[in-house]
mmCIF file of C-alpha atoms and ligand atoms in Angstrom:
data_model
loop_
_atom_site.group_PDB
_atom_site.id
_atom_site.type_symbol
_atom_site.label_atom_id
_atom_site.label_comp_id
_atom_site.label_asym_id
_atom_site.label_seq_id
_atom_site.Cartn_x
_atom_site.Cartn_y
_atom_site.Cartn_z
ATOM 1 C CA MET A 1354 -1.644 -0.868 11.063
ATOM 2 C CA ALA A 1355 -2.009 -0.463 7.266
ATOM 3 C CA ARG A 1356 -2.639 -2.802 4.344
ATOM 4 C CA ILE A 1357 -0.008 -1.702 1.747
ATOM 5 C CA MET A 1358 -0.118 -2.645 -1.947
ATOM 6 C CA ILE A 1359 3.375 -2.708 -3.615
ATOM 7 C CA THR A 1360 3.920 -2.992 -7.308
ATOM 8 C CA SER A 1361 7.360 -4.621 -8.091
ATOM 9 C CA GLY A 1362 9.447 -5.774 -10.968
ATOM 10 C CA PRO A 1363 9.299 -5.378 -14.914
ATOM 11 C CA THR A 1364 6.358 -6.152 -17.029
ATOM 12 C CA ARG A 1365 6.661 -8.031 -20.555
ATOM 13 C CA GLN A 1366 4.921 -6.909 -23.722
ATOM 14 C CA TYR A 1367 4.974 -9.909 -26.190
ATOM 15 C CA LEU A 1368 5.463 -9.485 -30.000
ATOM 16 C CA ASP A 1369 4.954 -13.025 -30.774
ATOM 17 C CA PRO A 1370 4.571 -15.995 -28.688
ATOM 18 C CA VAL A 1371 8.445 -16.242 -27.813
ATOM 19 C CA ARG A 1372 9.782 -12.596 -28.047
ATOM 20 C CA TYR A 1373 8.919 -9.645 -25.806
ATOM 21 C CA LEU A 1374 9.947 -6.088 -24.766
ATOM 22 C CA THR A 1375 10.886 -5.569 -21.146
ATOM 23 C CA ASN A 1376 13.429 -3.996 -18.951
ATOM 24 C CA GLY A 1377 16.128 -4.809 -16.400
ATOM 25 C CA SER A 1378 14.118 -4.439 -13.083
ATOM 26 C CA SER A 1379 14.934 -7.374 -10.637
ATOM 27 C CA GLY A 1380 12.160 -6.682 -8.205
ATOM 28 C CA ARG A 1381 14.797 -6.185 -5.433
ATOM 29 C CA MET A 1382 13.474 -2.845 -4.292
ATOM 30 C CA GLY A 1383 10.043 -4.077 -4.164
ATOM 31 C CA ARG A 1384 11.257 -6.986 -2.050
ATOM 32 C CA SER A 1385 13.103 -4.762 0.402
ATOM 33 C CA LEU A 1386 10.054 -2.287 0.717
ATOM 34 C CA ALA A 1387 7.643 -5.459 1.395
ATOM 35 C CA GLN A 1388 10.176 -6.705 4.193
ATOM 36 C CA ALA A 1389 10.596 -3.230 5.729
ATOM 37 C CA ALA A 1390 6.679 -2.878 5.719
ATOM 38 C CA LEU A 1391 6.246 -6.255 7.279
ATOM 39 C CA ASP A 1392 8.636 -5.590 9.762
ATOM 40 C CA LEU A 1393 6.744 -2.479 11.022
ATOM 41 C CA GLY A 1394 3.667 -4.892 11.345
ATOM 42 C CA HIS A 1395 1.753 -3.794 8.146
ATOM 43 C CA ASP A 1396 -0.025 -6.235 5.556
ATOM 44 C CA VAL A 1397 1.426 -6.409 2.306
ATOM 45 C CA VAL A 1398 0.258 -7.243 -1.093
ATOM 46 C CA ILE A 1399 2.777 -7.301 -3.841
ATOM 47 C CA ILE A 1400 1.615 -7.035 -7.545
ATOM 48 C CA SER A 1401 4.560 -8.310 -9.363
ATOM 49 C CA GLY A 1402 5.858 -8.913 -12.942
ATOM 50 C CA PRO A 1403 8.033 -11.848 -13.712
ATOM 51 C CA VAL A 1404 11.109 -11.818 -11.538
ATOM 52 C CA GLU A 1405 14.012 -14.443 -10.424
ATOM 53 C CA ILE A 1406 13.970 -13.363 -7.006
ATOM 54 C CA ASP A 1407 11.702 -14.635 -3.941
ATOM 55 C CA TYR A 1408 9.380 -12.438 -2.002
ATOM 56 C CA PRO A 1409 8.909 -12.522 1.814
ATOM 57 C CA ALA A 1410 6.645 -15.476 2.528
ATOM 58 C CA ARG A 1411 4.438 -13.370 4.814
ATOM 59 C CA ALA A 1412 3.446 -11.002 1.843
ATOM 60 C CA GLU A 1413 0.557 -12.040 -0.440
ATOM 61 C CA ILE A 1414 1.770 -12.216 -4.152
ATOM 62 C CA VAL A 1415 -0.282 -11.437 -6.975
ATOM 63 C CA PRO A 1416 1.779 -12.408 -10.310
ATOM 64 C CA VAL A 1417 1.280 -10.576 -13.701
ATOM 65 C CA VAL A 1418 2.912 -10.463 -16.994
ATOM 66 C CA SER A 1419 2.114 -7.097 -19.036
ATOM 67 C CA THR A 1420 1.330 -3.799 -17.893
ATOM 68 C CA GLU A 1421 -2.401 -4.085 -18.811
ATOM 69 C CA GLU A 1422 -2.596 -7.109 -16.281
ATOM 70 C CA LEU A 1423 -0.736 -5.062 -13.699
ATOM 71 C CA LEU A 1424 -3.315 -2.383 -14.099
ATOM 72 C CA ASP A 1425 -6.087 -4.927 -13.654
ATOM 73 C CA ALA A 1426 -4.614 -6.639 -10.691
ATOM 74 C CA CYS A 1427 -4.017 -3.107 -9.049
ATOM 75 C CA GLN A 1428 -7.538 -1.999 -9.598
ATOM 76 C CA ARG A 1429 -8.974 -5.211 -8.093
ATOM 77 C CA VAL A 1430 -6.640 -5.049 -5.027
ATOM 78 C CA PHE A 1431 -6.286 -1.262 -4.261
ATOM 79 C CA PRO A 1432 -9.879 -0.680 -3.026
ATOM 80 C CA GLY A 1433 -8.852 -3.000 -0.125
ATOM 81 C CA CYS A 1434 -5.661 -1.162 0.784
ATOM 82 C CA ASP A 1435 -4.547 1.969 2.642
ATOM 83 C CA GLY A 1436 -1.718 2.895 0.393
ATOM 84 C CA LEU A 1437 0.467 2.084 -2.575
ATOM 85 C CA ILE A 1438 4.143 1.956 -3.213
ATOM 86 C CA ALA A 1439 4.639 1.900 -6.822
ATOM 87 C CA ALA A 1440 8.175 0.274 -7.317
ATOM 88 C CA ALA A 1441 7.438 -1.539 -10.463
ATOM 89 C CA ALA A 1442 9.175 -0.642 -13.820
ATOM 90 C CA PRO A 1443 6.055 -1.331 -16.249
ATOM 91 C CA CYS A 1444 6.851 -1.369 -19.939
ATOM 92 C CA ASP A 1445 5.625 1.945 -21.205
ATOM 93 C CA TYR A 1446 5.084 0.572 -24.737
ATOM 94 C CA ARG A 1447 3.572 -2.312 -26.321
ATOM 95 C CA PRO A 1448 3.518 -3.589 -29.978
ATOM 96 C CA ILE A 1449 0.187 -2.603 -31.695
ATOM 97 C CA ARG A 1450 0.012 -6.162 -33.222
ATOM 98 C CA VAL A 1451 1.032 -9.235 -31.608
ATOM 99 C CA ALA A 1452 1.786 -12.196 -34.115
ATOM 100 C CA SER A 1453 0.064 -15.432 -33.170
ATOM 101 C CA GLN A 1454 2.997 -17.235 -34.663
ATOM 102 C CA LYS A 1455 6.866 -16.617 -34.254
ATOM 103 C CA ILE A 1456 7.871 -13.894 -36.610
ATOM 104 C CA ALA A 1457 10.294 -15.337 -39.304
ATOM 105 C CA LYS A 1458 13.371 -13.778 -40.362
ATOM 106 C CA THR A 1459 13.198 -12.101 -43.873
ATOM 107 C CA GLY A 1460 16.628 -10.605 -44.399
ATOM 108 C CA ASN A 1461 14.773 -7.309 -44.318
ATOM 109 C CA PRO A 1462 14.571 -4.786 -41.341
ATOM 110 C CA LEU A 1463 11.777 -5.517 -38.899
ATOM 111 C CA VAL A 1464 9.759 -2.409 -38.078
ATOM 112 C CA LEU A 1465 7.647 -2.481 -35.054
ATOM 113 C CA GLN A 1466 4.924 -0.177 -34.354
ATOM 114 C CA LEU A 1467 4.510 0.443 -30.657
ATOM 115 C CA ILE A 1468 1.770 2.281 -28.592
ATOM 116 C CA GLU A 1469 1.751 3.486 -24.949
ATOM 117 C CA THR A 1470 0.503 1.143 -22.295
ATOM 118 C CA PRO A 1471 -1.663 2.774 -19.591
ATOM 119 C CA ASP A 1472 0.046 4.467 -16.594
ATOM 120 C CA VAL A 1473 -0.933 2.359 -13.530
ATOM 121 C CA VAL A 1474 -0.255 4.862 -11.023
ATOM 122 C CA ALA A 1475 -1.763 7.712 -12.802
ATOM 123 C CA THR A 1476 -4.903 5.599 -13.385
ATOM 124 C CA LEU A 1477 -5.158 4.684 -9.770
ATOM 125 C CA GLY A 1478 -4.385 8.260 -8.832
ATOM 126 C CA ALA A 1479 -7.410 9.575 -10.695
ATOM 127 C CA THR A 1480 -9.925 7.437 -8.820
ATOM 128 C CA ARG A 1481 -8.237 7.095 -5.302
ATOM 129 C CA ARG A 1482 -10.173 7.764 -2.030
ATOM 130 C CA PRO A 1483 -9.166 10.522 0.007
ATOM 131 C CA ASP A 1484 -8.080 8.278 2.754
ATOM 132 C CA GLN A 1485 -5.631 6.376 0.567
ATOM 133 C CA TRP A 1486 -2.127 7.518 0.112
ATOM 134 C CA MET A 1487 0.340 6.995 -2.967
ATOM 135 C CA VAL A 1488 4.111 6.778 -3.371
ATOM 136 C CA GLY A 1489 5.619 6.644 -6.745
ATOM 137 C CA PHE A 1490 9.261 5.968 -7.866
ATOM 138 C CA ALA A 1491 10.852 8.273 -10.826
ATOM 139 C CA LEU A 1492 13.978 6.993 -12.588
ATOM 140 C CA GLU A 1493 15.425 10.177 -14.081
ATOM 141 C CA THR A 1494 18.620 10.721 -16.020
ATOM 142 C CA GLU A 1495 18.380 14.587 -16.370
ATOM 143 C CA ASP A 1496 16.490 17.271 -14.677
ATOM 144 C CA GLN A 1497 15.979 14.778 -12.043
ATOM 145 C CA ARG A 1498 14.015 16.862 -9.077
ATOM 146 C CA LEU A 1499 11.895 18.792 -11.626
ATOM 147 C CA ARG A 1500 10.852 15.751 -13.514
ATOM 148 C CA ALA A 1501 10.155 13.869 -10.390
ATOM 149 C CA LEU A 1502 7.927 16.650 -9.291
ATOM 150 C CA VAL A 1503 5.862 16.796 -12.596
ATOM 151 C CA LYS A 1504 5.434 13.004 -12.141
ATOM 152 C CA LEU A 1505 4.362 13.347 -8.506
ATOM 153 C CA GLU A 1506 1.746 15.969 -9.639
ATOM 154 C CA LYS A 1507 0.493 14.094 -12.778
ATOM 155 C CA LYS A 1508 0.230 10.683 -11.048
ATOM 156 C CA SER A 1509 -1.462 12.207 -7.870
ATOM 157 C CA CYS A 1510 1.136 10.918 -5.568
ATOM 158 C CA ASP A 1511 1.716 12.242 -1.961
ATOM 159 C CA LEU A 1512 5.567 11.397 -2.267
ATOM 160 C CA MET A 1513 7.974 10.684 -5.137
ATOM 161 C CA ILE A 1514 11.168 8.705 -4.615
ATOM 162 C CA LEU A 1515 13.663 9.737 -7.088
ATOM 163 C CA ASN A 1516 16.523 7.457 -8.185
ATOM 164 C CA GLY A 1517 19.076 7.176 -11.016
ATOM 165 C CA PRO A 1518 19.535 4.390 -13.660
ATOM 166 C CA GLU A 1519 22.169 2.778 -11.465
ATOM 167 C CA ALA A 1520 19.239 1.465 -9.318
ATOM 168 C CA MET A 1521 18.077 -0.906 -12.129
ATOM 169 C CA ASN A 1522 19.283 -4.750 -11.237
ATOM 170 C CA SER A 1523 21.495 -3.684 -8.464
ATOM 171 C CA ARG A 1524 21.823 -4.478 -4.959
ATOM 172 C CA ARG A 1525 22.254 -0.711 -3.834
ATOM 173 C CA ASN A 1526 20.354 2.290 -4.468
ATOM 174 C CA GLN A 1527 20.647 6.093 -3.898
ATOM 175 C CA VAL A 1528 17.346 8.053 -3.588
ATOM 176 C CA GLU A 1529 15.780 11.377 -2.657
ATOM 177 C CA ILE A 1530 12.313 11.686 -1.199
ATOM 178 C CA ILE A 1531 10.291 14.518 -2.530
ATOM 179 C CA GLU A 1532 6.836 15.991 -1.158
ATOM 180 C CA ARG A 1533 4.020 17.634 -2.819
ATOM 181 C CA ASN A 1534 5.394 21.203 -2.320
ATOM 182 C CA GLY A 1535 8.700 20.259 -4.183
ATOM 183 C CA SER A 1536 10.682 20.064 -0.888
ATOM 184 C CA LEU A 1537 13.431 17.443 -0.309
ATOM 185 C CA ILE A 1538 12.267 15.226 2.805
ATOM 186 C CA ASP A 1539 15.317 12.836 2.931
ATOM 187 C CA ALA A 1540 18.205 11.444 0.812
ATOM 188 C CA LEU A 1541 19.053 8.016 1.338
ATOM 189 C CA ALA A 1542 22.080 5.677 0.066
ATOM 190 C CA GLY A 1543 23.074 1.971 0.622
ATOM 191 C CA PRO A 1544 22.030 -1.490 0.314
ATOM 192 C CA LYS A 1545 18.350 -1.580 -1.025
ATOM 193 C CA GLU A 1546 17.229 -3.231 2.176
ATOM 194 C CA GLU A 1547 18.445 -0.165 4.247
ATOM 195 C CA VAL A 1548 17.103 2.342 1.834
ATOM 196 C CA ALA A 1549 13.812 0.648 1.982
ATOM 197 C CA ARG A 1550 13.744 0.915 5.859
ATOM 198 C CA GLY A 1551 14.261 4.514 5.424
ATOM 199 C CA ILE A 1552 11.490 4.946 2.874
ATOM 200 C CA LEU A 1553 9.176 3.095 5.198
ATOM 201 C CA HIS A 1554 9.969 5.257 7.985
ATOM 202 C CA VAL A 1555 9.140 8.315 6.340
ATOM 203 C CA ILE A 1556 5.845 6.740 4.878
ATOM 204 C CA HIS A 1557 5.119 5.634 8.341
ATOM 205 C CA LYS A 1558 5.513 9.054 9.928
ATOM 206 C CA ARG A 1559 3.943 11.208 7.234
ATOM 207 C CA LEU A 1560 1.372 9.142 5.666
ATOM 208 C CA ILE A 1561 0.057 6.427 7.946
ATOM 209 C CA THR A 1562 0.396 7.632 11.648
ATOM 210 C CA PRO A 1563 -1.136 11.102 11.012
ATOM 211 C CA PHE A 1564 -4.083 9.434 9.440
ATOM 212 C CA GLN A 1565 -4.480 6.994 12.152
ATOM 213 C CA SER A 1566 -4.319 9.649 14.958
ATOM 214 C CA ASP A 1567 -7.097 11.701 12.815
ATOM 215 C CA PHE A 1568 -9.029 8.309 12.724
ATOM 216 C CA GLN A 1569 -8.392 7.680 16.468
ATOM 217 C CA ARG A 1570 -9.485 11.326 17.183
ATOM 218 C CA SER A 1571 -12.869 10.749 15.706
ATOM 219 C CA VAL A 1572 -13.383 7.397 17.217
ATOM 220 C CA ASN A 1573 -12.575 8.883 20.625
ATOM 221 C CA LEU A 1574 -15.053 11.946 19.667
ATOM 222 C CA ALA A 1575 -17.690 9.598 18.435
ATOM 223 C CA SER A 1576 -17.737 7.562 21.631
ATOM 224 C CA ILE A 1577 -17.666 10.548 23.815
ATOM 225 C CA VAL A 1578 -20.760 12.079 21.620
ATOM 226 C CA SER A 1579 -22.614 8.744 21.855
ATOM 227 C CA ARG A 1580 -21.815 7.865 25.446
ATOM 228 C CA PRO A 1581 -24.986 7.536 27.518
ATOM 229 C CA ARG A 1582 -25.289 10.050 30.304
HETATM 230 O O1 C5P B 456 7.840 5.426 -15.988
HETATM 231 P P1 C5P B 456 7.652 6.628 -15.011
HETATM 232 O O2 C5P B 456 8.873 7.293 -14.833
HETATM 233 O O3 C5P B 456 6.607 7.297 -15.445
HETATM 234 O O4 C5P B 456 7.417 5.847 -13.831
HETATM 235 C C1 C5P B 456 7.084 6.524 -12.570
HETATM 236 C C2 C5P B 456 6.239 5.811 -11.801
HETATM 237 O O5 C5P B 456 5.101 5.408 -12.388
HETATM 238 C C3 C5P B 456 6.832 4.607 -10.950
HETATM 239 O O6 C5P B 456 6.204 4.554 -9.632
HETATM 240 C C4 C5P B 456 6.211 3.415 -11.796
HETATM 241 O O7 C5P B 456 5.918 2.182 -11.164
HETATM 242 C C5 C5P B 456 5.006 3.899 -12.272
HETATM 243 N N1 C5P B 456 4.511 3.603 -13.536
HETATM 244 C C6 C5P B 456 3.125 2.868 -13.768
HETATM 245 N N2 C5P B 456 2.671 2.646 -14.969
HETATM 246 C C7 C5P B 456 3.389 2.824 -16.149
HETATM 247 C C8 C5P B 456 4.781 3.372 -15.986
HETATM 248 C C9 C5P B 456 5.179 3.836 -14.851
HETATM 249 O O8 C5P B 456 2.524 2.705 -12.467
HETATM 250 N N3 C5P B 456 3.033 2.501 -17.378
#
């Protein structure tokens, strides 16, 4: 069985001690994926931004707030895992300057200067071991398949789960699963729990079992080679 790291929920980027940038991710897709993975007998570590929902009690939870913290936690945990499912919606921008006190109103427009946060999946993808697998999510509003495929390549993923903005903070989802050569493996729609079971089924069949049988073959071969005559 595999040890799977799942990123989930939104991140927050503070402007001052009380205000932050974020998005509407609920963590429900991450929770459903975790449950589906646990039901198949895998171990699960969830690295999650701030959410209102509860995660399965059998999963190990690492709470984080910002995208930088998400990256730090993932870099610590991923070396001990076989694969990643990146269902989080990390903030892509952060304010260049974080005020130490609450920003007071002045009657004038407030101009925020933002810079990009690190891309967690792309950073992990750049140093992943050959035996590790990675599955990303792409939420697109136009040229969906093409953009998802570009992200799959840029982020060194094995599969990309494509969904639309209606997935955000919803109990249902509609996804397409795309592989490295651009072909569509599966299209799933329904409650997030059901869609998550379908996604885990594909991951199990294409990314976990083939590697385990290769590994098993090499273990069997090693035992034949080293067996005393
Ligand atoms: O935001 P984007 O469409 O690039 O997200 C696609 C994938 O990359 C998702 O799996 C998301 O979890 C991941 N991501 C990330 N770090 C970011 C932005 C996105 O890991 N800063």
